[in-house]
Coordinates of C-alpha atoms (C1' of nucleotides) in Angstrom, one line a residue:
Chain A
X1468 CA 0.0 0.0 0.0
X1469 CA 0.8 3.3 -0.6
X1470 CA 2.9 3.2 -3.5
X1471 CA 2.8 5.5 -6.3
X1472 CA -0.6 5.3 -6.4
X1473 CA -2.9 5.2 -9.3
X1474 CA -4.9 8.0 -9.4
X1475 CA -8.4 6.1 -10.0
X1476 CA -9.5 5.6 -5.9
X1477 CA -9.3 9.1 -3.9
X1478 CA -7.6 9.0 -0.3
X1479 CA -3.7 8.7 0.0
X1480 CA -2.4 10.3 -3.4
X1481 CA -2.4 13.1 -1.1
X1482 CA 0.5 11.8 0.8
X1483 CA 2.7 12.1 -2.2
X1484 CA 3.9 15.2 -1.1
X1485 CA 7.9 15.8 0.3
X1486 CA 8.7 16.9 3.7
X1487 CA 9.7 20.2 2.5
X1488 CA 6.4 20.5 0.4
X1489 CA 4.6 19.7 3.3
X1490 CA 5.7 22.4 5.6
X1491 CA 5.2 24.9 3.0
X1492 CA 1.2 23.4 2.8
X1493 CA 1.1 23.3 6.6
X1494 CA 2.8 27.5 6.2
X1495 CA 0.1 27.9 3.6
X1496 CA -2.7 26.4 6.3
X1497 CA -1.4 29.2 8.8
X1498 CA -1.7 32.1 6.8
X1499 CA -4.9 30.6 5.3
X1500 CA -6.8 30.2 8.8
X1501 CA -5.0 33.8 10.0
X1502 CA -6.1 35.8 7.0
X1503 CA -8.3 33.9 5.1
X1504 CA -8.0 33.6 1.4
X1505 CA -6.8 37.4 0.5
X1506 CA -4.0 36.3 2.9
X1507 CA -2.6 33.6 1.1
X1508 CA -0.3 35.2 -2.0
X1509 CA 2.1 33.7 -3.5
X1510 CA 5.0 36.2 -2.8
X1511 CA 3.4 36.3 0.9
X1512 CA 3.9 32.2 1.0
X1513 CA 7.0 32.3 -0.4
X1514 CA 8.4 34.8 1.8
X1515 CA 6.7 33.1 4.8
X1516 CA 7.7 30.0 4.3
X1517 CA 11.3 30.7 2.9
X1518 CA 10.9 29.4 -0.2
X1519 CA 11.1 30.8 -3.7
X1520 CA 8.0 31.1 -6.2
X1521 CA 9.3 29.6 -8.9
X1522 CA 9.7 26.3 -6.6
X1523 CA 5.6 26.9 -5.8
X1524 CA 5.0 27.2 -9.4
X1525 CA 7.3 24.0 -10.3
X1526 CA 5.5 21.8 -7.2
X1527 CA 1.7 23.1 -7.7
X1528 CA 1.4 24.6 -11.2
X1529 CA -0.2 27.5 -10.3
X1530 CA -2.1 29.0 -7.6
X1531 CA -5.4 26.9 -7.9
X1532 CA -3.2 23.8 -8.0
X1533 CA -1.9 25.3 -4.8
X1534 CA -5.0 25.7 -2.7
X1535 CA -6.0 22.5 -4.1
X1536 CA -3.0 20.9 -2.4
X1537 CA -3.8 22.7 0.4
X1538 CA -7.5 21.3 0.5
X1539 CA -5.8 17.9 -0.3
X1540 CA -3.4 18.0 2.5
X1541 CA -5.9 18.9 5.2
X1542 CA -8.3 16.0 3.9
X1543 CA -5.2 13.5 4.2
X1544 CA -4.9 14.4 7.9
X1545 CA -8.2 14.1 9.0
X1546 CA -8.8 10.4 10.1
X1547 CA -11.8 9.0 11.6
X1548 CA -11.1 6.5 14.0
X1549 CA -12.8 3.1 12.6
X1550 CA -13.9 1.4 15.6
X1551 CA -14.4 -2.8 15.9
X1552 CA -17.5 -3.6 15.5
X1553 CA -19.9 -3.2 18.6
X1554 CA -21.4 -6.7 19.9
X1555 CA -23.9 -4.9 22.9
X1556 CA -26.1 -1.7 22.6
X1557 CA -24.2 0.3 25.5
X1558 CA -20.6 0.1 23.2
X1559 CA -22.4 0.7 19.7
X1560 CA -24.3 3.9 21.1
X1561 CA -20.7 4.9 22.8
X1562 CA -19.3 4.3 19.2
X1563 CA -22.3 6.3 17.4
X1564 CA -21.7 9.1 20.3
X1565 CA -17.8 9.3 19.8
X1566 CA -18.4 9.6 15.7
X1567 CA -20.8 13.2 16.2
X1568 CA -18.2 13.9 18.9
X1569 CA -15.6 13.9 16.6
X1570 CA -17.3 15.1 13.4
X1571 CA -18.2 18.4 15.6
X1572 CA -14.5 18.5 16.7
X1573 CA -13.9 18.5 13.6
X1574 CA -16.7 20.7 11.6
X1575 CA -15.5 23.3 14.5
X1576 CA -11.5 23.4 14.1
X1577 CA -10.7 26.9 13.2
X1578 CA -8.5 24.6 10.1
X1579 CA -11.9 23.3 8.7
X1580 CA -13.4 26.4 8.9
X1581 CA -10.7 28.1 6.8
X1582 CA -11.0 25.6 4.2
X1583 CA -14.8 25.6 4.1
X1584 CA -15.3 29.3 3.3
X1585 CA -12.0 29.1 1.1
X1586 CA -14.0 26.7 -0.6
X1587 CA -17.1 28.0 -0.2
X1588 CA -16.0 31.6 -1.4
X1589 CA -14.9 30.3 -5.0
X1590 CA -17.8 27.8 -5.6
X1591 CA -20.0 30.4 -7.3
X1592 CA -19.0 30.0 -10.8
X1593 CA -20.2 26.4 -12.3
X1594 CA -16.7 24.8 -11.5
X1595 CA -16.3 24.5 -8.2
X1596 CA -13.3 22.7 -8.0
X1597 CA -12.3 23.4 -4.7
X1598 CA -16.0 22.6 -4.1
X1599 CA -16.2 19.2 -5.3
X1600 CA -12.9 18.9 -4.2
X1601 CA -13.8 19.5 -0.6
X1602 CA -17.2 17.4 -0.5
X1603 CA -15.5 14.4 -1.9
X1604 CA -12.4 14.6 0.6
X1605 CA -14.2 15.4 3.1
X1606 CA -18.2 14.9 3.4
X1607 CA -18.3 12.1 1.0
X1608 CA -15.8 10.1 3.1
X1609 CA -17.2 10.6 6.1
X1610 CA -20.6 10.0 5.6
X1611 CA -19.6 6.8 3.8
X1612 CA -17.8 6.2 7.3
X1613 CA -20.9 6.8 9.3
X1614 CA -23.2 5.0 6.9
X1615 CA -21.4 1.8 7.8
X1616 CA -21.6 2.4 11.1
X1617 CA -25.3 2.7 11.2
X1618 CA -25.9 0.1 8.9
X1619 CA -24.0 -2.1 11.5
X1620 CA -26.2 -0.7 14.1
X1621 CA -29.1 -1.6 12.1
X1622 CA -27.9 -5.3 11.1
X1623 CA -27.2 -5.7 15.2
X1624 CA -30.8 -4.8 16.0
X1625 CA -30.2 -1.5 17.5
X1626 CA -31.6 0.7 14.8
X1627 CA -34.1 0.9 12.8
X1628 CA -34.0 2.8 9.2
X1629 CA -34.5 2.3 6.1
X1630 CA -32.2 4.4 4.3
X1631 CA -28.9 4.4 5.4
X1632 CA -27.9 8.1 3.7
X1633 CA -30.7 9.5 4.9
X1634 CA -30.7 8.5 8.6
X1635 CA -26.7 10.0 8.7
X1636 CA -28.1 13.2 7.5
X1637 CA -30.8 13.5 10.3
X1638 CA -28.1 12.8 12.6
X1639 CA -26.1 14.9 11.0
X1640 CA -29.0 17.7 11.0
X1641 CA -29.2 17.0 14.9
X1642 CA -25.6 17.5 15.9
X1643 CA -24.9 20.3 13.5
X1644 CA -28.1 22.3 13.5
X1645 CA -27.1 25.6 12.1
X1646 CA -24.0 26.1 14.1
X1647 CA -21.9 25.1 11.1
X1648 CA -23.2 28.2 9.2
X1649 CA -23.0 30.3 11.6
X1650 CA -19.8 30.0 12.6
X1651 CA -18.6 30.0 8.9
X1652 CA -20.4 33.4 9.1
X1653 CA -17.9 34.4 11.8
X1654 CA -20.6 33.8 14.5
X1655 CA -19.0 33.2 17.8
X1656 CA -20.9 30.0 19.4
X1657 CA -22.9 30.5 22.7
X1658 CA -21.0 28.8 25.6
X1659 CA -23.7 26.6 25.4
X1660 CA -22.5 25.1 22.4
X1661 CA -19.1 24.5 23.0
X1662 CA -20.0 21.4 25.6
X1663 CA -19.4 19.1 22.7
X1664 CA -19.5 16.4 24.7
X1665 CA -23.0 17.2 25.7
X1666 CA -24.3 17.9 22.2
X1667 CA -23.0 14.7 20.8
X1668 CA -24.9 13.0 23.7
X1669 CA -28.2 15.2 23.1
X1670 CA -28.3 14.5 19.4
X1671 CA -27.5 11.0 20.0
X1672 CA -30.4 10.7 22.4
X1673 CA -32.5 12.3 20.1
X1674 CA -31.4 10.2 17.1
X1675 CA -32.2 7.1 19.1
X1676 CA -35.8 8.4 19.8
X1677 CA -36.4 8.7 16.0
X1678 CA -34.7 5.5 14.9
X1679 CA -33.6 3.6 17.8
X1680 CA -34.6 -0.2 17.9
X1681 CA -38.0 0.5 20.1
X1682 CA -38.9 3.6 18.0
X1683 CA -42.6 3.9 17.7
X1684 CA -42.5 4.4 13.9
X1685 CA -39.9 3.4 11.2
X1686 CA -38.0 6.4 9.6
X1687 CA -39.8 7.4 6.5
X1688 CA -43.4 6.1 7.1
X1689 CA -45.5 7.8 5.0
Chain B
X1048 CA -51.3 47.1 5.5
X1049 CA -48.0 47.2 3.6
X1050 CA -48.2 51.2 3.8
X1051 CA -44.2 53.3 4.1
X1052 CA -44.0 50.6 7.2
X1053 CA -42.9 52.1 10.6
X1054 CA -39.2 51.1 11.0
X1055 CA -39.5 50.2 14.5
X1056 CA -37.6 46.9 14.1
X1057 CA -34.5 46.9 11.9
X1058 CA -35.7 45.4 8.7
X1059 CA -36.8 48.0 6.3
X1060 CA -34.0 51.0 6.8
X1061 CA -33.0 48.8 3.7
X1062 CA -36.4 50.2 1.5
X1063 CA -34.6 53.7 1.7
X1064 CA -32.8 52.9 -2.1
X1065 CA -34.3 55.3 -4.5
X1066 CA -35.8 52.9 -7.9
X1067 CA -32.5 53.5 -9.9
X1068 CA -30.4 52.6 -7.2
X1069 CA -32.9 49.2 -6.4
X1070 CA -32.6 48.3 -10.3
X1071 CA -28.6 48.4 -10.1
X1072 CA -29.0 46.3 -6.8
X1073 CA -31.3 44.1 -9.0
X1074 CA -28.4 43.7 -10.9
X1075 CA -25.7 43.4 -9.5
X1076 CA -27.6 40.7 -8.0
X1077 CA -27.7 38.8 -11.2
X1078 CA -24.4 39.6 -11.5
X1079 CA -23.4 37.6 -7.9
X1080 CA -25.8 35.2 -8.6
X1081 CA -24.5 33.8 -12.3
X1082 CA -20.5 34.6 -11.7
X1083 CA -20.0 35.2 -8.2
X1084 CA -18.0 37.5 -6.1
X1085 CA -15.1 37.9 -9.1
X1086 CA -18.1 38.9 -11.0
X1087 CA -19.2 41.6 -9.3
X1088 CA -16.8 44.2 -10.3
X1089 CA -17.3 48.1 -10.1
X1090 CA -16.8 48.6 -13.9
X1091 CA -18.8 45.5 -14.8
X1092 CA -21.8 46.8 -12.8
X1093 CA -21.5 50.2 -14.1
X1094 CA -21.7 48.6 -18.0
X1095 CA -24.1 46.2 -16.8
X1096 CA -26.6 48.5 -15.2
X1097 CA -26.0 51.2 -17.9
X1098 CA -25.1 53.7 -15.2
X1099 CA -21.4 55.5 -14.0
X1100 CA -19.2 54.4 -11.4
X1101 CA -19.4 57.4 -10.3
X1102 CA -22.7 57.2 -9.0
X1103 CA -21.8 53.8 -7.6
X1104 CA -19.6 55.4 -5.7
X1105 CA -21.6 58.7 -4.5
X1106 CA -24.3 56.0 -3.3
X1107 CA -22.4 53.4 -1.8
X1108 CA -19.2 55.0 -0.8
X1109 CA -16.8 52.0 -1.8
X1110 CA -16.9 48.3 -3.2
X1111 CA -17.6 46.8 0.2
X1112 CA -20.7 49.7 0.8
X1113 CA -21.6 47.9 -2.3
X1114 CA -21.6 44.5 -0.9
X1115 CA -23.4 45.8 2.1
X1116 CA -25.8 47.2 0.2
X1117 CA -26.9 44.3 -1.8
X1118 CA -27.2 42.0 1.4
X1119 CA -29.4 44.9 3.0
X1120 CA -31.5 45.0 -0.2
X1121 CA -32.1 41.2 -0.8
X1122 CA -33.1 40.8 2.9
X1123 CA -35.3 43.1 2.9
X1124 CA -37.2 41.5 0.4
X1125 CA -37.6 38.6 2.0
X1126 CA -40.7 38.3 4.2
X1127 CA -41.5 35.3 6.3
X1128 CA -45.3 35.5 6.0
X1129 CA -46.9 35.5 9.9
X1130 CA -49.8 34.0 9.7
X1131 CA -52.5 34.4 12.8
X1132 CA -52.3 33.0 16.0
X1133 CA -53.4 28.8 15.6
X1134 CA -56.7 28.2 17.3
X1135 CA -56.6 24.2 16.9
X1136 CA -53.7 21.4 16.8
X1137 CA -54.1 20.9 12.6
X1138 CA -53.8 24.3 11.6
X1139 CA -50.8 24.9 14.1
X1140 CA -49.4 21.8 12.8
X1141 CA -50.1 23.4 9.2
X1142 CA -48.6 26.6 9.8
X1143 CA -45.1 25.0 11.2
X1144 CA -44.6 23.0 8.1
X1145 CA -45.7 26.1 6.1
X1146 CA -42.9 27.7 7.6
X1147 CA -40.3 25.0 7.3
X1148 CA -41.4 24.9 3.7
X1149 CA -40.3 28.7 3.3
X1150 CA -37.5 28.0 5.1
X1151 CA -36.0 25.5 3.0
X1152 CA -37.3 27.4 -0.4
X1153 CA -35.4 30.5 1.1
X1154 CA -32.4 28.3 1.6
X1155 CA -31.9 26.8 -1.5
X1156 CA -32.4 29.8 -3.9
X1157 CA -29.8 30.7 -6.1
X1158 CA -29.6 34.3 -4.6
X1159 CA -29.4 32.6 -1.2
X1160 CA -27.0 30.6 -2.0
X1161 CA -25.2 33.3 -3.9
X1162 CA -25.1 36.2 -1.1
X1163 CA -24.2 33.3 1.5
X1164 CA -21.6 32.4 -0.4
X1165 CA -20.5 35.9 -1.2
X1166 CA -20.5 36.5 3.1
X1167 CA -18.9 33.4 3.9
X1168 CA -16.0 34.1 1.3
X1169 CA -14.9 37.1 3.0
X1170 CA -15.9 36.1 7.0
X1171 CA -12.3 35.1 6.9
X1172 CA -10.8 38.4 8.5
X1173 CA -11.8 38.8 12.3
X1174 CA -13.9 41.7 10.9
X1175 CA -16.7 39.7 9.0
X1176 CA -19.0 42.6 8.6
X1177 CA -20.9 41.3 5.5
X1178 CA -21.9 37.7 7.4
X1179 CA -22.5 40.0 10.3
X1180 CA -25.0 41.5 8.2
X1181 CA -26.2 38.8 6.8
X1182 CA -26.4 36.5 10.2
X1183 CA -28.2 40.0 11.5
X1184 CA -31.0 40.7 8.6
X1185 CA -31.5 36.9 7.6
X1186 CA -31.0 34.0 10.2
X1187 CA -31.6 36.0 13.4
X1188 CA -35.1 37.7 12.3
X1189 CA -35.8 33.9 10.8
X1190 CA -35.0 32.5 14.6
X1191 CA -36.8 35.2 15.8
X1192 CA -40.3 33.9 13.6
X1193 CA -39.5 30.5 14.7
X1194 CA -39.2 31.0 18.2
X1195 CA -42.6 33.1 18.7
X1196 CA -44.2 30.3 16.5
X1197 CA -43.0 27.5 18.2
X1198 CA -43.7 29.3 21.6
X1199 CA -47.5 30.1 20.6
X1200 CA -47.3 26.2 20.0
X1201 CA -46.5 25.6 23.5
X1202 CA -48.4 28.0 24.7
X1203 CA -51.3 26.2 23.3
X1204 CA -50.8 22.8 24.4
X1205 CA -49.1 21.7 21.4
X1206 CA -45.5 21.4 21.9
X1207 CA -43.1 20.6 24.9
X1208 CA -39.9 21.7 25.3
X1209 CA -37.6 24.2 27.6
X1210 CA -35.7 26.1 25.6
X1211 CA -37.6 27.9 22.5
X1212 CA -34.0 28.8 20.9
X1213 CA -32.8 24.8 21.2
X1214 CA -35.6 23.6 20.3
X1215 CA -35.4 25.8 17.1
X1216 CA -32.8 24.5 16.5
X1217 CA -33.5 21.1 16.2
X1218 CA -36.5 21.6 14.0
X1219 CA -33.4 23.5 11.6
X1220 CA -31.4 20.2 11.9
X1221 CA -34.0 18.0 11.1
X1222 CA -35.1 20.3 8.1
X1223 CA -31.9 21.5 6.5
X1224 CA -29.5 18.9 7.7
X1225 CA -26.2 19.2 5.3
X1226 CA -27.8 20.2 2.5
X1227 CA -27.0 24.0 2.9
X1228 CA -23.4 23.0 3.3
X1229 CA -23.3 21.3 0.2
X1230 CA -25.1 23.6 -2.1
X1231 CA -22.8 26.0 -0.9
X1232 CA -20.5 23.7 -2.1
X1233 CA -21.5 22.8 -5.8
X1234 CA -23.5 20.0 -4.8
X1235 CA -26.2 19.2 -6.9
X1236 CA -28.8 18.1 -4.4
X1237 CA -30.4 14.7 -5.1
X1238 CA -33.7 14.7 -6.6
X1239 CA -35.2 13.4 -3.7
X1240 CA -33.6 16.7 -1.8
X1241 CA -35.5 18.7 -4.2
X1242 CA -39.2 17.8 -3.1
X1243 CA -39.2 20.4 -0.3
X1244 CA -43.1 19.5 0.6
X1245 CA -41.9 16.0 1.4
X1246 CA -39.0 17.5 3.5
X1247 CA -40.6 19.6 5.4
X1248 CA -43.5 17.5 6.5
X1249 CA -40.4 14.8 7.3
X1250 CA -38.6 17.6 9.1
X1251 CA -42.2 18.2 11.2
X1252 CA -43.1 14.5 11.5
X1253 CA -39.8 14.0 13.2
X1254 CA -39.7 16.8 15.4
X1255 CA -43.3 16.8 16.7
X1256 CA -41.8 13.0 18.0
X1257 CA -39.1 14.9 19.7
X1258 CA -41.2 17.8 21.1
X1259 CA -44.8 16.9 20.5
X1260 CA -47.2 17.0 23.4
X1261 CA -47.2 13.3 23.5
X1262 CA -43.9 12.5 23.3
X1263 CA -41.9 10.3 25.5
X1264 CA -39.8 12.6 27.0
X1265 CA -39.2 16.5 26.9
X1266 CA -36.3 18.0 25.2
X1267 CA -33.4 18.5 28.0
X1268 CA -33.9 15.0 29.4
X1269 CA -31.4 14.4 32.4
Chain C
dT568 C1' 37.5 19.9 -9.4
dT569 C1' 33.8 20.0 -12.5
dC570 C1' 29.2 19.5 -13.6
dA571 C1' 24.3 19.1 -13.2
dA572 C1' 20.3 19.3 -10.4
dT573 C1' 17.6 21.6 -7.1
dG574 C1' 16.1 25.5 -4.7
dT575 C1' 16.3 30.5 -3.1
dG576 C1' 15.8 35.4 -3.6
dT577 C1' 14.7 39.1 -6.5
dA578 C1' 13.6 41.7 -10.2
dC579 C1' 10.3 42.2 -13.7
dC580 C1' 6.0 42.1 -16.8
dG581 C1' 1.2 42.1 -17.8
dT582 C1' -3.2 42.4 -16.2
dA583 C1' -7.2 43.3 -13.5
dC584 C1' -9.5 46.2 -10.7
dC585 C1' -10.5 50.0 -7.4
dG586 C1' -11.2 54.7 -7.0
dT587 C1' -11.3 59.5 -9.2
dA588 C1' -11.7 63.0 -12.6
dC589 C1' -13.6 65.1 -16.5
dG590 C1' -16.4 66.2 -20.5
dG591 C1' -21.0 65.7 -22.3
dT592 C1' -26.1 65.0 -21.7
dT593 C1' -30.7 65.1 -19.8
dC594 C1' -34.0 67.5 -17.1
dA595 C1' -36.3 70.4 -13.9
dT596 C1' -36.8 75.2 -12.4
dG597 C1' -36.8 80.2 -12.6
Chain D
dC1375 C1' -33.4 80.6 -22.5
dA1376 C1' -30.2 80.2 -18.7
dT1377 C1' -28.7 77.6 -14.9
dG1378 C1' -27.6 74.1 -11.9
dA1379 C1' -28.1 69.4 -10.4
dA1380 C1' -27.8 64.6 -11.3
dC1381 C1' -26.0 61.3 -14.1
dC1382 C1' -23.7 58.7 -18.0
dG1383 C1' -19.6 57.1 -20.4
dT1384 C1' -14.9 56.9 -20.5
dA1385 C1' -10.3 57.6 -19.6
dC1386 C1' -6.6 57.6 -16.2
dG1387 C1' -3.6 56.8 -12.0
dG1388 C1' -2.2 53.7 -8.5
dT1389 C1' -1.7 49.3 -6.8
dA1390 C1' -1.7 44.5 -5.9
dC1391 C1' -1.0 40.2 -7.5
dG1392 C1' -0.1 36.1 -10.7
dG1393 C1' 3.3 34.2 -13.3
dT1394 C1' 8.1 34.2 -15.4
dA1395 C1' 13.1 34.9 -15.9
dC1396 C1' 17.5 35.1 -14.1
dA1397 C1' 21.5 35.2 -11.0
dC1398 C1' 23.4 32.9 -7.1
dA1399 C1' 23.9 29.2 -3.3
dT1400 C1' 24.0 24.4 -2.0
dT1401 C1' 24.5 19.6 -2.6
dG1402 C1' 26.0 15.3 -4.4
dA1403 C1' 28.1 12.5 -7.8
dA1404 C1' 31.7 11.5 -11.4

DNA sequence: TTCAATGTGTACCGTACCGTACGGTTCATG
DNA sequence: CATGAACCGTACGGTACGGTACACATTGAA
């Protein structure tokens, strides 16, 4: 594993990247969460990160290729721990509760936030490269992560859904809510919402009583 | 009704654009919507609009009055209809998915999206004033409308919960869920997404079993 | 030592855009 | 008709940044 890596599956062609390159990404992460995207030239990079253009040009092509490394790079860091499979209902919910604990650590991290409105800020012509670019790194992969993990829930008896994609995004909807937005509006979050430990818990609680095992009605019912 | 309106709340300072200066608003609306921010240029408004920078400038004092401007003007058009108070459980009931309906149609508009993205973009700085704004004129006058709605509900016997702002929340989770996120993205939602009747009866289905009068257990269990 | 490869630092060019200035036009008012 | 205000169209200055070219430093191998 991890070789040169054919270019057809997503994740670890990200990790083709030298040392070197990598601290000038992790430079360019800096300036990008400090001053958002106006912040990150290519003379300011260069300068901050004591490296010359032309070698940014010669690694990334140009300055899309560069934030897209950038997005890249993030992406290849972020790892969801995969738990073992859960045989009792106390150690799967414990699982399902870590999952939105971490996904809000991680939708929060001043890093992700950068990314999202970089991201976010160039995704209004029809490209959207960063856009897609972002969703598959990053949403795609962990909702296929969290999918499984239901669907285990589900197969054990401690769920009940019928589709897989939808139940993540109601539990999605209840850990999230609109704090996500907010904060990429530069909303500061109530202290309230910084216990993350006891928002997992509440939207876990609350995802059970819509599609845990002795929910009075299936998911979708009509 | 819909006379000068008293501008006792904050809303409608934004009606004080003379016609000519509401059609370059119109259009440099169209503008942000079909190119985005790098769109949006002084000179390409001007030729656009078939006016002068110079009047740009003597109305909005610089690019980011601009900016401010067109946030203030598109708010300001959108009006959450109140409807009357809800004598009886079905109209109540009604009424809540009525408004999650407008919710979600606000949402996912392409000027929406395209002012959201436009705030986001530039939230980056610690200054933020344009999601400010736009957190000011559109998602805390929304919160506001939910909360008095969902408190009448409770008022009336319908709903159970503690805290009007949580529980408004929720009902945003359960409606939205990531799908904001990802339009703001370049997602094409699915076309199941797109059925917004069937969403927001879902989103009310689930959270009248959350914070219905019958249910279980009120919100803040514990 | 010589040579090639890689990278740094800097200078430079072209372009895009913000903001301003100026001449010409319309229109209302006395 | 004269006058002034508001506005259009355009041209111009200043600047910031993307991208390229070039001179110099370092390293490692023959």
């Amino acid at each position: 594993m991890a070789h040169t890596a054919l270019h057809d599956s997503l994740p670890d062609e990200a990790e083709a990247f030298t040392p070197r390159q990598q601290a000038v990404l992790e430079c360019a992460l800096k300036l990008l969460v400090e001053g958002g995207e106006k912040a990150l030239t290519t003379a300011g990079l260069a300068r901050s990160a004591n490296c010359s253009k032309e070698s940014l040009y010669k690694w990334f092509g140009d300055r899309d290729g560069l934030l897209a490394a950038v997005v890249s790079y993030q992406a290849s860091k972020v790892h969801f721990a995969s738990e073992g499979a859960a045989t009792d209902a106390v150690t799967f919910r414990s699982h399902l509760t870590a999952f939105v604990h971490e996904l809000l650590g991680v939708l929060t991290g001043e890093t992700s936030l950068a990314l999202n409105r970089l991201a976010i800020g160039q995704s209004n012509r029809e490209d959207a490269r960063l856009g897609r670019l972002l969703l598959l790194r990053g949403k795609y992969t962990i909702s296929t992560r969290a999918r499984a993990l239901l669907e285990a829930g589900r197969f054990r008896g401690f769920l009940k859904f019928e589709d897989a994609e939808e139940a993540y995004q109601v539990l999605y909807g209840l850990a999230v809510r609109d704090q996500h937005i907010r904060q990429l509006l530069g909303d500061k979050p109530r202290t309230k919402d910084l216990d993350v430990d006891r928002q997992a818990s509440l939207a876990v609680d609350r995802f059970y009583r819509l599609f845990g095992a002795d929910a009075p009605l299936a998911g979708g019912g009509k």
